[in-house]
Coordinates of C-alpha atoms and ligand atoms in Angstrom, one line a residue:
M1 CA 69.7 -96.3 -28.0
N2 CA 71.7 -97.9 -30.2
T3 CA 74.5 -99.0 -28.1
A4 CA 76.6 -100.4 -31.2
P5 CA 79.8 -99.3 -31.4
R6 CA 80.6 -96.6 -33.8
T7 CA 83.0 -98.1 -35.0
P8 CA 82.6 -99.7 -38.0
P9 CA 82.8 -103.2 -37.2
R10 CA 86.0 -105.6 -38.7
L11 CA 83.5 -106.7 -41.5
R12 CA 79.8 -106.7 -42.1
A13 CA 77.2 -107.2 -44.4
E14 CA 75.2 -104.3 -46.0
I15 CA 71.9 -106.0 -47.1
D16 CA 70.1 -103.3 -49.1
L17 CA 66.0 -104.3 -48.9
D18 CA 65.4 -101.9 -51.3
A19 CA 66.9 -104.0 -54.1
L20 CA 65.5 -106.9 -52.6
R21 CA 61.8 -105.2 -52.8
G22 CA 63.0 -104.7 -56.1
N23 CA 63.9 -107.8 -57.3
V24 CA 60.6 -109.4 -55.7
R25 CA 58.8 -106.8 -57.9
A26 CA 60.4 -108.1 -62.0
L27 CA 60.0 -111.4 -60.4
R28 CA 56.0 -110.7 -59.9
A29 CA 56.5 -108.8 -63.1
R30 CA 57.6 -112.5 -65.2
A31 CA 55.3 -114.0 -63.8
S32 CA 52.3 -112.0 -63.4
G33 CA 49.9 -114.9 -63.1
A34 CA 50.7 -116.1 -60.5
E35 CA 51.1 -115.4 -57.1
L36 CA 54.8 -115.4 -55.2
M37 CA 56.3 -117.0 -52.7
A38 CA 59.6 -115.3 -51.3
V39 CA 61.8 -118.6 -50.2
V40 CA 63.7 -117.1 -46.7
K41 CA 64.8 -120.0 -45.8
A42 CA 68.2 -120.3 -44.0
D43 CA 68.2 -116.8 -43.1
A44 CA 66.9 -115.9 -46.1
Y45 CA 69.9 -117.3 -47.2
G46 CA 72.4 -115.2 -45.2
H47 CA 70.0 -112.0 -45.6
G48 CA 68.3 -111.9 -42.3
A49 CA 65.2 -114.0 -42.3
L50 CA 62.8 -110.9 -40.1
P51 CA 64.0 -108.2 -42.2
C52 CA 64.1 -109.7 -45.6
A53 CA 60.5 -111.1 -44.7
R54 CA 59.1 -107.8 -44.0
A55 CA 60.5 -106.7 -47.3
A56 CA 59.8 -109.1 -49.5
R57 CA 55.9 -108.9 -48.1
Q58 CA 56.0 -104.9 -48.9
A59 CA 57.0 -106.0 -52.2
G60 CA 54.0 -108.6 -52.6
A61 CA 55.0 -112.0 -52.1
S62 CA 52.1 -113.2 -50.6
W63 CA 53.9 -116.3 -49.5
L64 CA 56.9 -117.1 -47.2
G65 CA 58.5 -120.5 -47.8
T66 CA 60.9 -121.8 -45.1
A67 CA 62.7 -124.9 -45.3
T68 CA 62.6 -126.2 -41.3
P69 CA 59.9 -125.9 -39.2
E70 CA 61.9 -123.8 -37.1
E71 CA 62.5 -121.1 -39.2
A72 CA 58.3 -120.5 -39.7
L73 CA 57.6 -120.7 -36.5
A74 CA 60.5 -118.1 -36.0
L75 CA 59.0 -115.7 -38.9
R76 CA 55.7 -115.5 -36.6
A77 CA 57.3 -115.1 -33.7
G78 CA 58.7 -112.4 -35.2
G79 CA 55.0 -111.1 -36.3
D80 CA 54.5 -111.7 -39.9
R81 CA 50.8 -113.1 -40.3
G82 CA 50.5 -114.2 -43.7
R83 CA 50.4 -117.1 -45.5
V84 CA 54.2 -119.4 -44.8
L85 CA 55.3 -123.0 -46.4
C86 CA 57.5 -124.8 -44.7
W87 CA 58.5 -128.0 -46.1
L88 CA 61.3 -130.2 -44.4
W89 CA 59.9 -132.1 -41.9
T90 CA 61.3 -135.5 -39.9
P91 CA 59.5 -137.9 -37.4
G92 CA 58.6 -135.8 -34.6
G93 CA 58.6 -132.3 -35.7
P94 CA 56.7 -129.4 -34.7
W95 CA 53.2 -130.5 -36.9
A96 CA 51.3 -129.5 -34.0
E97 CA 52.6 -126.1 -33.1
A98 CA 53.1 -125.1 -36.9
V99 CA 49.4 -126.4 -36.7
A100 CA 48.8 -124.1 -34.4
E101 CA 50.2 -121.3 -35.8
D102 CA 48.7 -121.7 -39.2
I103 CA 51.6 -123.0 -41.3
D104 CA 51.1 -124.5 -44.3
V105 CA 53.1 -128.4 -43.5
S106 CA 53.8 -130.6 -46.5
A107 CA 54.1 -134.2 -47.0
S108 CA 55.4 -136.1 -48.8
G109 CA 54.5 -139.7 -48.2
R110 CA 52.2 -141.9 -45.1
W111 CA 53.8 -141.4 -42.6
A112 CA 54.3 -137.3 -42.1
L113 CA 50.5 -136.9 -43.3
D114 CA 49.9 -139.7 -40.6
E115 CA 51.7 -137.6 -37.7
I116 CA 50.1 -134.2 -39.6
T117 CA 46.2 -135.6 -38.5
A118 CA 46.9 -136.6 -35.5
A119 CA 48.7 -133.6 -34.4
A120 CA 45.0 -131.1 -36.2
L121 CA 43.3 -133.7 -33.8
R122 CA 45.6 -133.0 -30.7
T123 CA 45.3 -128.6 -31.5
G124 CA 41.6 -128.5 -32.8
R125 CA 42.5 -127.5 -35.9
T126 CA 42.7 -128.4 -39.2
A127 CA 45.9 -128.5 -40.7
R128 CA 46.7 -127.2 -43.8
V129 CA 48.6 -129.7 -46.2
H130 CA 50.7 -129.6 -49.4
L131 CA 51.5 -132.5 -50.9
K132 CA 54.5 -132.9 -52.7
A133 CA 55.6 -135.2 -55.6
D134 CA 58.7 -136.7 -56.9
T135 CA 58.0 -135.3 -60.4
G136 CA 61.5 -136.5 -61.1
L137 CA 64.0 -135.1 -58.5
G138 CA 64.7 -137.8 -56.9
R139 CA 65.6 -136.1 -53.5
N140 CA 62.4 -135.4 -51.1
G141 CA 58.3 -135.9 -52.4
C142 CA 56.4 -138.8 -52.9
Q143 CA 56.8 -141.8 -55.7
P144 CA 54.6 -142.2 -58.8
A145 CA 53.8 -145.4 -57.3
D146 CA 52.6 -144.3 -53.7
W147 CA 51.0 -141.3 -55.5
A148 CA 47.7 -142.7 -55.7
D149 CA 47.8 -144.0 -51.9
L150 CA 49.0 -140.5 -50.6
V151 CA 46.5 -138.3 -52.2
A152 CA 43.5 -140.9 -51.5
A153 CA 44.7 -141.1 -47.5
A154 CA 45.0 -137.5 -48.0
R155 CA 41.1 -136.9 -49.6
E156 CA 39.8 -139.4 -46.2
A157 CA 41.5 -136.4 -44.0
E158 CA 40.0 -134.2 -45.6
A159 CA 36.2 -135.6 -45.3
S160 CA 37.1 -136.6 -41.4
G161 CA 38.0 -132.2 -41.1
L162 CA 41.4 -133.0 -39.9
V163 CA 43.3 -132.1 -43.0
Q164 CA 42.6 -129.6 -46.3
V165 CA 45.2 -130.2 -49.1
T166 CA 45.8 -126.5 -49.9
G167 CA 48.6 -127.4 -51.8
V168 CA 50.0 -130.1 -54.7
W169 CA 53.7 -129.4 -55.8
S170 CA 56.7 -130.7 -57.2
H171 CA 60.4 -129.6 -57.3
F172 CA 63.1 -129.0 -60.6
A173 CA 66.5 -130.8 -61.1
C174 CA 68.1 -129.0 -63.7
A175 CA 65.6 -126.0 -64.4
D176 CA 69.1 -124.2 -64.0
E177 CA 69.7 -125.7 -67.7
P178 CA 67.3 -124.1 -70.4
G179 CA 66.1 -127.1 -72.7
H180 CA 67.2 -130.1 -70.5
P181 CA 65.3 -132.9 -71.6
S182 CA 64.0 -133.6 -67.7
I183 CA 62.2 -130.2 -67.7
A184 CA 59.6 -131.0 -70.0
A185 CA 59.9 -134.7 -68.4
Q186 CA 59.1 -133.3 -64.8
L187 CA 56.1 -131.2 -66.2
A188 CA 54.1 -133.7 -68.1
A189 CA 54.9 -136.2 -64.5
F190 CA 53.5 -132.8 -62.4
G191 CA 50.7 -132.8 -65.0
E192 CA 50.2 -136.5 -63.8
A193 CA 50.7 -136.2 -59.9
L194 CA 47.7 -133.4 -60.5
G195 CA 44.7 -135.3 -62.6
A196 CA 45.2 -138.0 -59.9
A197 CA 45.0 -135.1 -56.8
E198 CA 42.1 -134.1 -58.6
R199 CA 40.3 -137.8 -59.9
A200 CA 41.4 -138.7 -55.9
G201 CA 38.9 -135.4 -55.1
L202 CA 41.2 -133.1 -54.1
R203 CA 41.2 -129.4 -55.0
P204 CA 44.3 -127.4 -53.8
E205 CA 44.0 -123.7 -53.5
V206 CA 47.5 -123.7 -55.2
R207 CA 49.7 -126.0 -57.9
H208 CA 53.5 -124.6 -57.8
M209 CA 56.8 -126.0 -58.9
A210 CA 58.8 -122.9 -59.9
N211 CA 61.5 -122.2 -58.3
S212 CA 64.3 -119.4 -59.2
P213 CA 65.4 -120.6 -62.7
A214 CA 61.7 -121.7 -63.4
T215 CA 60.3 -118.6 -62.7
L216 CA 62.9 -116.2 -65.1
T217 CA 62.9 -119.1 -67.8
L218 CA 60.1 -120.9 -67.6
P219 CA 56.4 -119.3 -68.2
A220 CA 54.5 -123.2 -67.9
S221 CA 56.1 -124.1 -64.8
H222 CA 54.5 -120.8 -63.1
F223 CA 50.7 -122.3 -62.0
D224 CA 49.3 -120.5 -58.8
L225 CA 52.3 -119.9 -57.1
V226 CA 55.6 -119.8 -57.7
R227 CA 59.0 -119.7 -55.2
P228 CA 61.8 -118.0 -56.4
G229 CA 64.7 -118.2 -53.7
V230 CA 68.2 -116.6 -55.1
S231 CA 66.6 -114.6 -57.4
V232 CA 64.7 -112.7 -54.5
Y233 CA 68.2 -111.7 -53.6
G234 CA 69.6 -110.6 -56.7
L235 CA 71.6 -113.4 -58.1
S236 CA 71.1 -115.2 -60.9
P237 CA 70.8 -118.8 -60.6
S238 CA 72.9 -120.3 -63.2
P239 CA 75.1 -118.2 -65.5
E240 CA 73.7 -120.6 -68.7
V241 CA 70.5 -118.7 -67.4
G242 CA 72.0 -114.9 -68.0
V243 CA 73.0 -112.2 -65.4
P244 CA 71.0 -110.4 -62.4
E245 CA 70.8 -107.3 -65.1
D246 CA 69.4 -110.1 -67.5
F247 CA 66.6 -109.9 -65.3
G248 CA 66.3 -106.8 -63.7
L249 CA 67.7 -108.2 -60.6
R250 CA 70.2 -106.7 -58.5
P251 CA 72.1 -108.0 -55.6
A252 CA 71.5 -107.5 -52.2
M253 CA 73.9 -108.4 -50.1
T254 CA 77.5 -106.3 -50.3
L255 CA 80.0 -107.5 -47.9
V256 CA 82.8 -104.8 -46.8
A257 CA 85.8 -105.6 -44.4
A258 CA 88.2 -103.2 -43.2
L259 CA 91.7 -103.8 -43.6
A260 CA 93.1 -104.8 -40.3
Q261 CA 97.1 -104.0 -41.2
V262 CA 98.9 -102.7 -44.3
K263 CA 102.6 -103.6 -44.4
E264 CA 105.8 -103.0 -46.3
V265 CA 107.7 -106.7 -47.1
P266 CA 110.4 -107.7 -48.7
G267 CA 111.0 -109.6 -52.0
G268 CA 110.7 -113.9 -51.4
H269 CA 108.5 -113.6 -47.9
G270 CA 106.0 -116.4 -48.1
V271 CA 102.5 -115.3 -46.9
S272 CA 100.3 -117.1 -44.7
Y273 CA 100.1 -121.0 -43.8
G274 CA 101.6 -123.2 -45.6
H275 CA 103.3 -120.4 -48.1
S276 CA 101.4 -121.0 -50.9
Y277 CA 101.9 -117.2 -51.6
T278 CA 105.5 -115.5 -52.1
T279 CA 105.8 -112.1 -52.6
P280 CA 107.5 -111.6 -56.0
G281 CA 109.6 -108.6 -55.4
P282 CA 109.3 -105.9 -52.3
T283 CA 105.9 -105.0 -52.2
T284 CA 102.3 -104.0 -49.8
L285 CA 100.8 -106.3 -48.3
A286 CA 97.2 -105.8 -46.6
L287 CA 95.8 -108.3 -43.8
V288 CA 91.8 -108.7 -44.8
P289 CA 90.2 -109.4 -41.2
A290 CA 87.6 -111.7 -42.7
G291 CA 88.5 -116.0 -43.3
Y292 CA 86.6 -119.3 -43.1
A293 CA 84.8 -119.3 -39.6
D294 CA 82.5 -116.2 -41.6
G295 CA 81.8 -118.1 -44.4
I296 CA 84.5 -116.9 -47.3
P297 CA 85.8 -120.5 -48.7
R298 CA 89.0 -121.8 -48.3
H299 CA 88.9 -123.3 -51.4
A300 CA 89.2 -119.4 -52.9
S301 CA 93.0 -119.5 -51.4
N302 CA 95.2 -117.3 -53.6
T303 CA 92.1 -117.3 -56.2
G304 CA 89.7 -115.2 -54.5
P305 CA 88.5 -111.2 -56.0
V306 CA 88.2 -108.3 -53.7
L307 CA 88.4 -104.5 -54.8
V308 CA 91.3 -102.5 -52.5
A309 CA 92.3 -99.4 -52.7
G310 CA 90.1 -99.2 -55.9
K311 CA 91.5 -101.8 -57.8
P312 CA 90.0 -105.5 -58.1
R313 CA 92.9 -107.7 -56.9
T314 CA 93.4 -111.0 -55.8
V315 CA 93.8 -113.6 -52.4
A316 CA 97.0 -113.9 -51.3
G317 CA 98.2 -117.5 -49.9
R318 CA 95.7 -119.7 -48.2
I319 CA 92.1 -117.9 -46.5
A320 CA 92.7 -118.7 -42.9
M321 CA 89.6 -119.1 -40.4
D322 CA 89.7 -115.3 -39.5
Q323 CA 92.0 -113.7 -42.3
F324 CA 93.8 -113.7 -45.5
V325 CA 96.0 -111.5 -47.4
V326 CA 96.4 -108.9 -50.7
D327 CA 99.1 -108.6 -52.6
L328 CA 98.9 -104.3 -53.5
G329 CA 102.3 -104.3 -56.0
G330 CA 103.1 -101.3 -55.8
D331 CA 100.3 -99.3 -54.4
R332 CA 99.3 -98.0 -50.8
A333 CA 96.4 -98.5 -48.8
A334 CA 95.7 -97.8 -45.0
V335 CA 94.6 -99.7 -41.8
G336 CA 91.1 -99.0 -42.1
D337 CA 90.4 -99.2 -45.1
E338 CA 87.7 -100.9 -46.7
A339 CA 87.9 -103.8 -48.9
V340 CA 84.9 -104.9 -50.6
L341 CA 84.9 -108.9 -51.1
F342 CA 81.7 -108.6 -53.0
G343 CA 78.6 -106.9 -54.1
P344 CA 76.1 -105.8 -56.9
G345 CA 78.9 -104.9 -58.9
D346 CA 78.8 -101.6 -60.4
R347 CA 80.9 -100.4 -58.4
G348 CA 84.2 -102.5 -59.4
E349 CA 84.5 -104.9 -57.0
P350 CA 83.8 -108.8 -57.4
T351 CA 80.2 -110.3 -57.2
A352 CA 79.2 -113.1 -55.2
E353 CA 79.1 -115.3 -58.5
D354 CA 82.9 -114.5 -59.3
W355 CA 83.6 -115.5 -55.5
A356 CA 81.8 -118.7 -56.9
R357 CA 84.1 -119.3 -59.7
A358 CA 87.2 -119.2 -57.9
A359 CA 86.1 -121.5 -55.3
G360 CA 84.4 -123.9 -57.2
T361 CA 81.4 -123.6 -56.5
I362 CA 77.7 -121.9 -57.0
G363 CA 76.9 -118.0 -56.0
Y364 CA 74.1 -119.5 -53.4
E365 CA 76.7 -121.0 -51.1
I366 CA 78.7 -117.9 -51.2
I367 CA 75.9 -116.1 -49.8
T368 CA 74.0 -118.4 -47.5
R369 CA 77.2 -119.3 -45.9
I370 CA 78.6 -115.5 -44.6
G371 CA 78.1 -116.6 -40.9
P372 CA 76.8 -115.2 -37.7
R373 CA 80.2 -113.9 -36.6
V374 CA 79.4 -111.3 -39.3
P375 CA 76.6 -108.1 -38.4
R376 CA 74.0 -107.9 -41.1
L377 CA 73.8 -103.8 -41.7
Y378 CA 70.1 -102.8 -43.0
A379 CA 69.6 -100.7 -45.9
G380 CA 65.6 -99.1 -47.1
E381 CA 64.2 -101.1 -43.8
Ligands
PLP1 C1 65.4 -123.8 -52.2 C2 64.5 -123.7 -52.9 C3 63.3 -122.9 -53.6 C4 64.2 -121.3 -54.0 O1 64.8 -122.3 -54.7 P1 66.3 -121.1 -56.1 O2 67.1 -122.2 -57.0 O3 66.9 -120.5 -54.9 O4 65.0 -120.4 -56.3 C5 62.7 -123.5 -54.0 N1 61.4 -124.5 -53.1 C6 62.3 -125.8 -52.8 C7 61.6 -127.4 -52.6 C8 63.3 -125.1 -52.4 O5 64.5 -125.7 -51.6

């Protein structure tokens, strides 16, 4: 029996899995020569890792990608048996558990390869490893000066039967700015890294580099596998790249609150902490029970958009931990009415991109930070 309360939740994130499947299919069509890894790190960018992983698989994602090994192990615990790669490791990480669970792991340096080899020895299984090259991002990945040493060591570990190099990969710095000179430079550096791996005797099953913007705009980056994340959830990676509809993408998350109070106030009434908003005249205030503890950015105080009583409105005053206020002007609403913070945008509601602009951030951060206090309700499961 479902014991969930029948009243609508204070605040809910509706996740449209049909939209997610459609997005995966649209991305596969754009990169038809490559396999697709749906990136489901950070609880599938806030959408819920397991339901999204299942939907992505149904739409043809032959790989799933996570940042942390814990996220990858949670996919296995949830029943996923397909190929999974996780890439963000620290010394002493659960290498043996990952190898035992048939998870592909990543190494950006010798310390990682050494820990992987030791874990393979302990578990009695061959570890599948993707070697990561820093082709210019300057974040994770092996520097060109250390690459020859890493690929030689990996080849030696292969010869001992402990390791199989299944992937060589890298990550872009500026793929969301089409035409940025670093893009061509990184592709060239990746070519060099692949050449060195080949000369060392490595024969990786997949070479991969493309995140969402590269998957959408840069066919030369597709290689054997593409790794889209944010576009799987229907967002465009940046306004420069385009809007979701340009690519047949549809945002999968709609964030809806039930108004917790509606009241008449006189003009000159201060609103919320610090009184950074004052009612310009007698008006109606609606209380939206969502705040920064739920992931609503406080930086969007007095700027965040929200659809209430059929009209787009703006947050009035500060966004608090659990609540914010909207000035309805002359309009009416009832307690319990819906306030739509963001969604696909086709019912007049704002989008996550609109919130990103209001808060001075990116759409990625808006969806990913929606917190664990917000129930996810799935359609299309
Ligand atoms: C997050 C991430 C991706 C996906 O990036 P999007 O821009 O969301 O498509 C791909 N690869 C790596 C290494 C990542 O960390």
